[in-house]
GROMACS .gro file of C-alpha atoms in nm:
model
   90
    1MET     CA    1  -0.528  -0.438   0.858
    2THR     CA    2  -0.730  -0.211   0.566
    3ASN     CA    3  -0.586   0.034   0.339
    4ALA     CA    4  -0.735   0.327   0.552
    5LEU     CA    5  -0.568   0.202   0.857
    6CYS     CA    6  -0.248   0.167   0.689
    7GLN     CA    7  -0.272   0.530   0.539
    8GLN     CA    8  -0.359   0.665   0.889
    9ILE     CA    9  -0.070   0.472   1.055
   10CYS     CA   10   0.179   0.591   0.770
   11ALA     CA   11   0.055   0.967   0.779
   12SER     CA   12   0.073   0.954   1.152
   13ARG     CA   13   0.470   0.891   1.125
   14GLY     CA   14   0.510   1.147   0.830
   15PHE     CA   15   0.538   0.905   0.541
   16TYR     CA   16   0.330   1.016   0.229
   17VAL     CA   17   0.357   0.644   0.042
   18TYR     CA   18   0.188   0.352   0.190
   19GLY     CA   19   0.125  -0.006   0.096
   20THR     CA   20  -0.045  -0.337   0.233
   21GLN     CA   21   0.042  -0.688   0.155
   22TYR     CA   22  -0.078  -1.031   0.225
   23SER     CA   23  -0.387  -0.921   0.369
   24THR     CA   24  -0.223  -0.781   0.700
   25GLN     CA   25   0.083  -0.623   0.644
   26CYS     CA   26   0.143  -0.255   0.616
   27TYR     CA   27   0.448  -0.064   0.497
   28CYS     CA   28   0.553   0.295   0.477
   29ALA     CA   29   0.774   0.515   0.257
   30SER     CA   30   0.863   0.845   0.150
   31ALA     CA   31   0.894   0.768  -0.202
   32SER     CA   32   0.723   0.552  -0.460
   33PRO     CA   33   0.877   0.225  -0.616
   34ALA     CA   34   0.971   0.252  -0.961
   35LEU     CA   35   0.701   0.231  -1.219
   36THR     CA   36   0.925  -0.025  -1.373
   37ARG     CA   37   0.830  -0.268  -1.096
   38LYS     CA   38   0.438  -0.232  -1.151
   39VAL     CA   39   0.255  -0.562  -1.218
   40ALA     CA   40  -0.115  -0.622  -1.338
   41ASP     CA   41  -0.391  -0.509  -1.067
   42SER     CA   42  -0.483  -0.872  -1.075
   43GLN     CA   43  -0.202  -0.997  -0.873
   44CYS     CA   44  -0.305  -0.801  -0.580
   45SER     CA   45  -0.594  -1.021  -0.533
   46MET     CA   46  -0.588  -1.096  -0.136
   47SER     CA   47  -0.880  -0.938   0.076
   48CYS     CA   48  -0.786  -0.711   0.356
   49LYS     CA   49  -0.807  -0.896   0.696
   50GLY     CA   50  -1.022  -0.615   0.814
   51ASP     CA   51  -1.241  -0.531   0.513
   52ALA     CA   52  -1.291  -0.835   0.289
   53GLY     CA   53  -1.446  -0.625   0.018
   54VAL     CA   54  -1.102  -0.434  -0.035
   55MET     CA   55  -0.784  -0.592  -0.172
   56CYS     CA   56  -0.468  -0.556   0.060
   57GLY     CA   57  -0.188  -0.690  -0.203
   58GLY     CA   58  -0.082  -1.055  -0.239
   59ASN     CA   59   0.159  -1.303  -0.205
   60TYR     CA   60   0.500  -1.076  -0.290
   61ARG     CA   61   0.266  -0.808  -0.426
   62LEU     CA   62   0.232  -0.468  -0.252
   63SER     CA   63  -0.078  -0.261  -0.321
   64VAL     CA   64   0.094   0.094  -0.309
   65PHE     CA   65  -0.107   0.409  -0.260
   66GLY     CA   66   0.065   0.763  -0.270
   67PRO     CA   67   0.174   1.027  -0.270
   68LEU     CA   68  -0.058   1.144   0.010
   69ASP     CA   69  -0.114   1.527   0.044
   70SER     CA   70   0.143   1.656   0.279
   71GLY     CA   71  -0.146   1.816   0.467
   72SER     CA   72  -0.340   1.505   0.508
   73SER     CA   73  -0.443   1.398   0.844
   74GLY     CA   74  -0.456   1.069   0.751
   75THR     CA   75  -0.832   1.045   0.685
   76ASN     CA   76  -0.865   1.122   0.338
   77GLY     CA   77  -0.904   0.843   0.076
   78PRO     CA   78  -0.590   0.699  -0.093
   79ALA     CA   79  -0.455   0.888  -0.384
   80LYS     CA   80  -0.297   0.784  -0.720
   81LYS     CA   81  -0.356   0.411  -0.651
   82ARG     CA   82  -0.075   0.182  -0.805
   83ARG     CA   83   0.047  -0.150  -0.745
   84PHE     CA   84   0.400  -0.305  -0.744
   85TRP     CA   85   0.576  -0.609  -0.711
   86GLY     CA   86   0.776  -0.636  -0.391
   87ARG     CA   87   0.785  -0.436  -0.063
   88THR     CA   88   0.827  -0.086   0.002
   89ALA     CA   89   1.084  -0.023   0.246
   90THR     CA   90   0.990   0.106   0.601
   0.00000   0.00000   0.00000
């Protein structure tokens, strides 16, 4: 899993918010979690299984990206990167 692959998967399913967790998991949502759930970026410290140079969340920590531009084909870079505790509903 990579953040870019997760973005493509979620965009292809019509979701504008996406996140990675625990190096290999991808979650999609139509809305971002509340900002009150945000944690320090340093808590998202697990490298992506598909790209060790990029972080893909952590243990019970979800790297959340979004919202995507509604016209996105899923190939543009992440927008408004934020990290939150917990999972984003799929």
